[in-house]
Coordinates of C-alpha atoms in Angstrom, one line a residue:
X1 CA 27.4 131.0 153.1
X2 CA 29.7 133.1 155.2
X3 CA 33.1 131.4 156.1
X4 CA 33.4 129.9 159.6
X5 CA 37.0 129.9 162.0
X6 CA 37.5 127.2 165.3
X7 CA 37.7 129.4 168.3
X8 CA 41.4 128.1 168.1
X9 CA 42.0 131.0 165.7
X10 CA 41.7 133.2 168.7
X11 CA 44.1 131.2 170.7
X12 CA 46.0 134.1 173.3
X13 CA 43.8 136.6 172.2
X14 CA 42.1 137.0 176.0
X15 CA 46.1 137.1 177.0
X16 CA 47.1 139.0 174.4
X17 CA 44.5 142.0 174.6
X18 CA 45.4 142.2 178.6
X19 CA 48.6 142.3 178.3
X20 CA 47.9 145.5 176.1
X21 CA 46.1 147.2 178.9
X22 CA 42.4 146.6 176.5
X23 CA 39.6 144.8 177.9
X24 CA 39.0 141.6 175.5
X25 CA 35.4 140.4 177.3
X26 CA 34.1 143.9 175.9
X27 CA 35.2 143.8 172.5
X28 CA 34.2 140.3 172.0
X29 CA 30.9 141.2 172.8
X30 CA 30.5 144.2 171.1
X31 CA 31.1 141.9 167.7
X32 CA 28.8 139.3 169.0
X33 CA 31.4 136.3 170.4
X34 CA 31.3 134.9 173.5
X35 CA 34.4 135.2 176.0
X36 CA 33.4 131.7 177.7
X37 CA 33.1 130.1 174.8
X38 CA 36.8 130.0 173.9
X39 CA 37.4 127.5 176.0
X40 CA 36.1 125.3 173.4
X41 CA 38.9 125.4 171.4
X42 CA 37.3 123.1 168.3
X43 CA 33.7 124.8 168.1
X44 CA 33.0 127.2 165.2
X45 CA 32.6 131.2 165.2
X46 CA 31.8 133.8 162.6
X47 CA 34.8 134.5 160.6
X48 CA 33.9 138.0 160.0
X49 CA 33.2 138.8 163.7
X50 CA 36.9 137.5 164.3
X51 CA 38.2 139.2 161.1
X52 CA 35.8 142.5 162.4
X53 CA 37.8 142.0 166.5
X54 CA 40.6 141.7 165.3
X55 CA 41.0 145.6 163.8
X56 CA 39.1 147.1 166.9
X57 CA 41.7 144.9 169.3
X58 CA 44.1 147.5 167.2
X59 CA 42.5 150.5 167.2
X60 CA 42.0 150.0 171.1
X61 CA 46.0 148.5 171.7
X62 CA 47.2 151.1 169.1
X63 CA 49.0 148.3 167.6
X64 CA 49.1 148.1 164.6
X65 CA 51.2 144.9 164.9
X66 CA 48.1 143.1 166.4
X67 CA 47.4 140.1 163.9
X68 CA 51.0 140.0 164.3
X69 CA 51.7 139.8 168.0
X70 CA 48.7 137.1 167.9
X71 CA 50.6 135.2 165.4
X72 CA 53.9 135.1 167.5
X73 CA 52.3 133.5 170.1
X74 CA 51.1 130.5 167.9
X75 CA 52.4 127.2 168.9
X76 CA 52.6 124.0 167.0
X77 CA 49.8 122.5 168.7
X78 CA 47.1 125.4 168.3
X79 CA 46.7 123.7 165.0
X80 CA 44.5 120.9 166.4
X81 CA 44.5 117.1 165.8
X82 CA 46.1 117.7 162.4
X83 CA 49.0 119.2 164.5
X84 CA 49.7 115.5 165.2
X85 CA 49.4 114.4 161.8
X86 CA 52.1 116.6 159.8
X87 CA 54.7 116.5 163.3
X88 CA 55.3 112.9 161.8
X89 CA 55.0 113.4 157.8
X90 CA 58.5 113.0 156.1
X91 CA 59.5 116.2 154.8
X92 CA 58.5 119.8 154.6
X93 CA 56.4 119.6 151.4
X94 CA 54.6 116.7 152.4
X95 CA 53.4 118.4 155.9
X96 CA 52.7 121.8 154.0
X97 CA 50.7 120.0 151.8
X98 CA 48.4 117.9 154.1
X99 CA 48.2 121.4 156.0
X100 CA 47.0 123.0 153.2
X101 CA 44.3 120.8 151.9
X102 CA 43.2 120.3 155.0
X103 CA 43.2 124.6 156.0
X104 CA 39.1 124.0 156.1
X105 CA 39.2 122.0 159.4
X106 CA 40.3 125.0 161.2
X107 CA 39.6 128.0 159.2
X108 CA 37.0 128.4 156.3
X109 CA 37.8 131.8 155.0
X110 CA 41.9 130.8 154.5
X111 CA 42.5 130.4 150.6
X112 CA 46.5 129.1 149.8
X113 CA 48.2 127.9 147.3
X114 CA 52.0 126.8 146.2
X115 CA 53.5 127.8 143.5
X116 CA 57.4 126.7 142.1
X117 CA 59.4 128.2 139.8
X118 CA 63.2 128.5 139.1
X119 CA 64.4 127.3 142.4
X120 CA 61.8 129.6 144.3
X121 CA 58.2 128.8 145.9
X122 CA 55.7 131.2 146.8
X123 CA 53.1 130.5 149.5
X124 CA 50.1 133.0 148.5
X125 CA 47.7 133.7 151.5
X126 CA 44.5 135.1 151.2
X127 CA 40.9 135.3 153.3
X128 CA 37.9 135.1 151.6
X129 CA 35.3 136.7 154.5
X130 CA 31.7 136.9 152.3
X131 CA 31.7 140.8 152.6
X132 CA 34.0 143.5 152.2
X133 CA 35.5 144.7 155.5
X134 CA 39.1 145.2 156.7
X135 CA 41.4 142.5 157.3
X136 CA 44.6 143.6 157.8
X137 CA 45.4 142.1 161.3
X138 CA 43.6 138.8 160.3
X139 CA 45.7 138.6 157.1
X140 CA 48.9 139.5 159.1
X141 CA 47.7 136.3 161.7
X142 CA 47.6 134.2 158.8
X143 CA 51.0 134.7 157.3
X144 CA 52.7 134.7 160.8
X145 CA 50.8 131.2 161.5
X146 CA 52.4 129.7 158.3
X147 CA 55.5 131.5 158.9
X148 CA 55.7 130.1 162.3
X149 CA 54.9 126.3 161.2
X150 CA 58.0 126.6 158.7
X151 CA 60.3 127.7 160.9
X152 CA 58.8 124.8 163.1
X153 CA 60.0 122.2 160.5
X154 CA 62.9 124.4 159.6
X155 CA 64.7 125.7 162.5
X156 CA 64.2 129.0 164.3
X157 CA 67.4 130.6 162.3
X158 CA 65.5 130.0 158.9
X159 CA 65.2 132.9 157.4
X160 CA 62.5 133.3 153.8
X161 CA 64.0 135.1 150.8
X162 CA 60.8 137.4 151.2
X163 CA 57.5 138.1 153.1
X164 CA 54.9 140.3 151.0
X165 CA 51.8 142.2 152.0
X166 CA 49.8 143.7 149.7
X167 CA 48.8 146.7 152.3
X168 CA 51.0 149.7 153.0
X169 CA 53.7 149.5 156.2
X170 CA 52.7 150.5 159.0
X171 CA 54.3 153.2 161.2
X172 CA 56.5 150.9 163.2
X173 CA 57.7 147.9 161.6
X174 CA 59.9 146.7 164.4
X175 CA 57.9 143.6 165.3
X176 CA 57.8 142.4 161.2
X177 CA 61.2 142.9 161.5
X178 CA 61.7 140.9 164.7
X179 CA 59.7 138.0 163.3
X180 CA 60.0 137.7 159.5
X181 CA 63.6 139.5 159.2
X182 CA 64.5 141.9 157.0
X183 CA 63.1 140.8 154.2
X184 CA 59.3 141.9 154.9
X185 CA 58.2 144.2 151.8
X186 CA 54.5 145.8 151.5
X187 CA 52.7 147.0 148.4
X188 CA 52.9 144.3 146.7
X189 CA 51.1 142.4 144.4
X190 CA 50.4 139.3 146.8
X191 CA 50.4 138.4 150.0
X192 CA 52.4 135.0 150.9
X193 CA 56.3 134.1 152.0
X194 CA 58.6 133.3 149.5
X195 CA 61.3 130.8 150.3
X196 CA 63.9 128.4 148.5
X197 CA 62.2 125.0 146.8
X198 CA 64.8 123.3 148.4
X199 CA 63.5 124.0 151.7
X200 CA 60.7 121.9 151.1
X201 CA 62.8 118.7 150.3
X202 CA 64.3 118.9 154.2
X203 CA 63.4 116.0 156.0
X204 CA 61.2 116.3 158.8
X205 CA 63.0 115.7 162.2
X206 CA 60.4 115.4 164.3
X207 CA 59.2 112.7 162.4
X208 CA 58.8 108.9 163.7
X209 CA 58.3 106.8 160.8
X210 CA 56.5 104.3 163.6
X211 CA 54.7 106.5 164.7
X212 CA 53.4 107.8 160.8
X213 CA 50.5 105.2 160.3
X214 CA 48.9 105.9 163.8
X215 CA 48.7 109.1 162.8
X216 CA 47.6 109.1 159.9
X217 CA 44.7 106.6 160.9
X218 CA 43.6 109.1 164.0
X219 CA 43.5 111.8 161.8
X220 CA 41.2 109.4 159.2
X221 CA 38.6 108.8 162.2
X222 CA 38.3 112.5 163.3
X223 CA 38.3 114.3 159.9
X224 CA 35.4 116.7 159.2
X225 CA 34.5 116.5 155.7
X226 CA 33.8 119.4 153.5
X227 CA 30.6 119.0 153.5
X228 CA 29.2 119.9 156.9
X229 CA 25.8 120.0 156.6
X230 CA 24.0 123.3 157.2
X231 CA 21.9 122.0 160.7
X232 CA 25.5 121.4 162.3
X233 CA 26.5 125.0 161.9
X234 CA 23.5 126.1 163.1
X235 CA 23.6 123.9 166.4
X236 CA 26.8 125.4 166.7
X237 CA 26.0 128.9 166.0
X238 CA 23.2 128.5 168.0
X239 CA 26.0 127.2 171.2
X240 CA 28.1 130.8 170.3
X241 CA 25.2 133.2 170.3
X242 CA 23.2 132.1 172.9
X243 CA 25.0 133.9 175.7
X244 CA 25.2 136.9 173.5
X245 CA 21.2 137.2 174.3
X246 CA 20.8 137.7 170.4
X247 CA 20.2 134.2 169.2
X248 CA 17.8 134.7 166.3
X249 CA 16.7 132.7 162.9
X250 CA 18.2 136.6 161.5
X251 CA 21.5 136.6 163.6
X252 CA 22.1 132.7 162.3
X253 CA 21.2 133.3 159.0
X254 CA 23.5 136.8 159.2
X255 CA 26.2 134.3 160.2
X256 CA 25.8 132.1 157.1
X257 CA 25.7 134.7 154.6
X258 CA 22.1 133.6 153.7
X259 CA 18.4 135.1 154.8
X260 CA 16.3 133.2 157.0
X261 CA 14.1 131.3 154.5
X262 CA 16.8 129.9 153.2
X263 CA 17.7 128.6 156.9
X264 CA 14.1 127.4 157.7
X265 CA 14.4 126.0 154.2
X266 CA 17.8 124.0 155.1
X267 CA 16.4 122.7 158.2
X268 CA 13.1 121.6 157.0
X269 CA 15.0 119.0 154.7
X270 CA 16.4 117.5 158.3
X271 CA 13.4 117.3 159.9
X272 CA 13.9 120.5 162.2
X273 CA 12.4 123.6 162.6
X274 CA 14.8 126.6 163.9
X275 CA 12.9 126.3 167.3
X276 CA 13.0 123.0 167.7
X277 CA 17.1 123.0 167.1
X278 CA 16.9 125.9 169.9
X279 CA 15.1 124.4 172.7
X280 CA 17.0 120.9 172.3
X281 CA 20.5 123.0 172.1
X282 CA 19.6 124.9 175.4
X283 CA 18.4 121.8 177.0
X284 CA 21.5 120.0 176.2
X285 CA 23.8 122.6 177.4
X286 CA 21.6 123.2 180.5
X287 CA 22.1 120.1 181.9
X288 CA 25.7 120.4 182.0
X289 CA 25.5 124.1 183.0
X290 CA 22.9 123.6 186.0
X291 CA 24.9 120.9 187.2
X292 CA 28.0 122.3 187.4
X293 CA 27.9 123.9 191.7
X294 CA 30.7 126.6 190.5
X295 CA 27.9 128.6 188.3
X296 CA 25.7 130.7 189.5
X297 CA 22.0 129.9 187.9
X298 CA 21.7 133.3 187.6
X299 CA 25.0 133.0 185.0
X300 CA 23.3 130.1 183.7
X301 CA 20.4 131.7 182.9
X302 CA 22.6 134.8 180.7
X303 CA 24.7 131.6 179.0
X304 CA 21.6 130.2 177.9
X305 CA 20.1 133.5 176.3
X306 CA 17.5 134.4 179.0
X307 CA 16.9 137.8 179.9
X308 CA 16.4 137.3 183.7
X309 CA 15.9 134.7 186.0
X310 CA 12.6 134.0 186.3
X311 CA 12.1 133.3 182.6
X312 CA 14.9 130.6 182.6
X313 CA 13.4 128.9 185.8
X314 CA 9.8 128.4 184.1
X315 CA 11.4 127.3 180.6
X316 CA 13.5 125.1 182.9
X317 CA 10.7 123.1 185.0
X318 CA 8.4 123.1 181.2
X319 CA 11.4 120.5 180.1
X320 CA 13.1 119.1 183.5
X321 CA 10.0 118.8 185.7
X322 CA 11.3 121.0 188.4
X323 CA 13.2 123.9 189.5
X324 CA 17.2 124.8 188.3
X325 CA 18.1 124.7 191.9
X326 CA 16.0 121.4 192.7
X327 CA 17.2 119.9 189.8
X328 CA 20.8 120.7 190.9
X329 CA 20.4 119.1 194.5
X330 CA 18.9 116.2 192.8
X331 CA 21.8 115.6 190.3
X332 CA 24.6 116.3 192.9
X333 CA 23.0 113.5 195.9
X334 CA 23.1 111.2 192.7
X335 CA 26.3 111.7 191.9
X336 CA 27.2 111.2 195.8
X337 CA 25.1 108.4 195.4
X338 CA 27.3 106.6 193.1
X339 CA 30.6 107.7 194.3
X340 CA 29.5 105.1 197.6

């Protein structure tokens, strides 16, 4: 199946892209993502739609420092819960490593490995997106993001002994320079920072030693596994594409890098038919939609994947008994109800 990314991967992106003079609600929809949806920080998107946004982000900026300028504004805790987890390990090669092995929580389509040898490591990055398609700028996020978490543990005046690209420079390499120093090189044979070994043996200063077991016991309890099953990414697909209007068995099955039996197939096994997971998705997220007062039911309607009005309001009274806008009274004089 294709790879999958949190929306976290696109953390500044809306801030970013408007700061550039582009309009990022456009170009997120013209590859399928939903703008709203990023405020979700832990729920997963295509990989390939964000690899695919990414590149037109710097076609449309000419920037071709976009992945780049993305990366710079990373911060520590855009990681997630692991974030909390490797803030408290002891040293650097201990939070690099719990990093690494857990890269799938945040990012399915990150391959990286360590590598030591006479007094040197190399950190290889790569993206493994199902298809062939560009990823320069997506690459170039990725190695900014682990540069950035080094220099976290390491100080801001730590400097690598190289950062390698396998693409060609680019026209202006002022903003590699600023943030990896002058030791950025492309046309290489791999992509990844190399740095001293000894770097890795520095002891974590952010580290409480108190405060390690906590940790490590939250991140126990909230830990995806590996093995999500198949009817949880397509709930969640199901959650990104519906505002998109083009939430299909295809478009999901697209998404997974499968064809559509195979998804029917998948879902059977659960129980589930792909209709049934629709209408009890949409009927989840329209009761917390409808009663929120500060949407429009007419925006409610587009979030939920209805072409118009009047189609939401008679799928809406088949499963709630009565209208949006009844159904929204109702709700808030219960509310006020309780609040007495």
């Amino acid at each position: 199946m294709k790879p999958l990314v949190r929306n976290a991967a696109l953390n500044s992106y809306v801030e970013l892209s408007q700061s550039l003079g582009i309009d990022p609600r456009a170009l997120m929809k013209s590859v399928g993502l939903d703008p709203v949806g990023l405020a979700v920080q832990d729920r997963w998107i295509s990989g390939a739609a964000v690899t695919q946004l990414l590149e037109l982000s710097a076609v449309a900026s000419h920037r071709e420092d976009f992945g780049l300028l993305l990366a710079e504004r990373r911060r520590f805790a855009n990681l997630g819960p692991i974030s909390l987890v490797i803030r408290e390990e002891p040293d650097v090669r201990s939070a690099l490593g719990l990093l690494m092995r857990h890269n799938y929580m945040y990012n399915e389509m990150l391959r990286s490995r360590v590598s030591e040898a006479n007094g040197l490591t190399t950190l290889k990055v790569g993206l493994e997106l199902g298809e062939a398609m560009e990823a320069r700028q997506a690459t170039e996020l990725a190695v900014g993001a682990f540069h950035g978490v080094l220099r976290t543990f390491l100080g801001a005046r730590w400097q690598s002994v190289t950062v390698c690209f396998t693409h060609s420079a680019p026209k202006d390499i002022g903003t590699h320079r600023h943030i990896f120093g002058p030791v950025v090189e492309f046309d290489r044979e791999f992509t990844g920072i190399v740095f001293y070994t000894s770097d890795l043996d520095t002891p974590n200063t952010m580290s409480d030693p108190l405060l390690r077991n906590y940790a490590r016991q939250y991140f126990d309890s909230i830990a995806v596994s590996r093995d999500t099953t198949v009817l949880d990414r397509v709930r969640e697909l199901i959650e990104v594409l519906l505002p998109s209007g083009r939430c299909s068995i295809e478009q999901v099955a697209s998404s997974l890098g499968v064809d559509r039996r195979t998804v029917h197939r998948y879902l059977a096994g659960s129980g589930e038919t792909f209709s049934s997971l629709l209408n009890a998705t949409r009927t989840e997220l329209a009761e917390q939609l409808v009663a929120n007062p500060r949407r429009s039911l007419t925006e409610v309607s587009g979030l939920l994947g209805f072409s118009g009005p009047s189609g939401f309001s008679r799928w809406f009274r088949e499963q709630f008994g009565s209208s949006p806008r009844e159904w929204r009274v109702g709700r808030a004089r219960q509310q006020h109800s309780g609040e007495e």
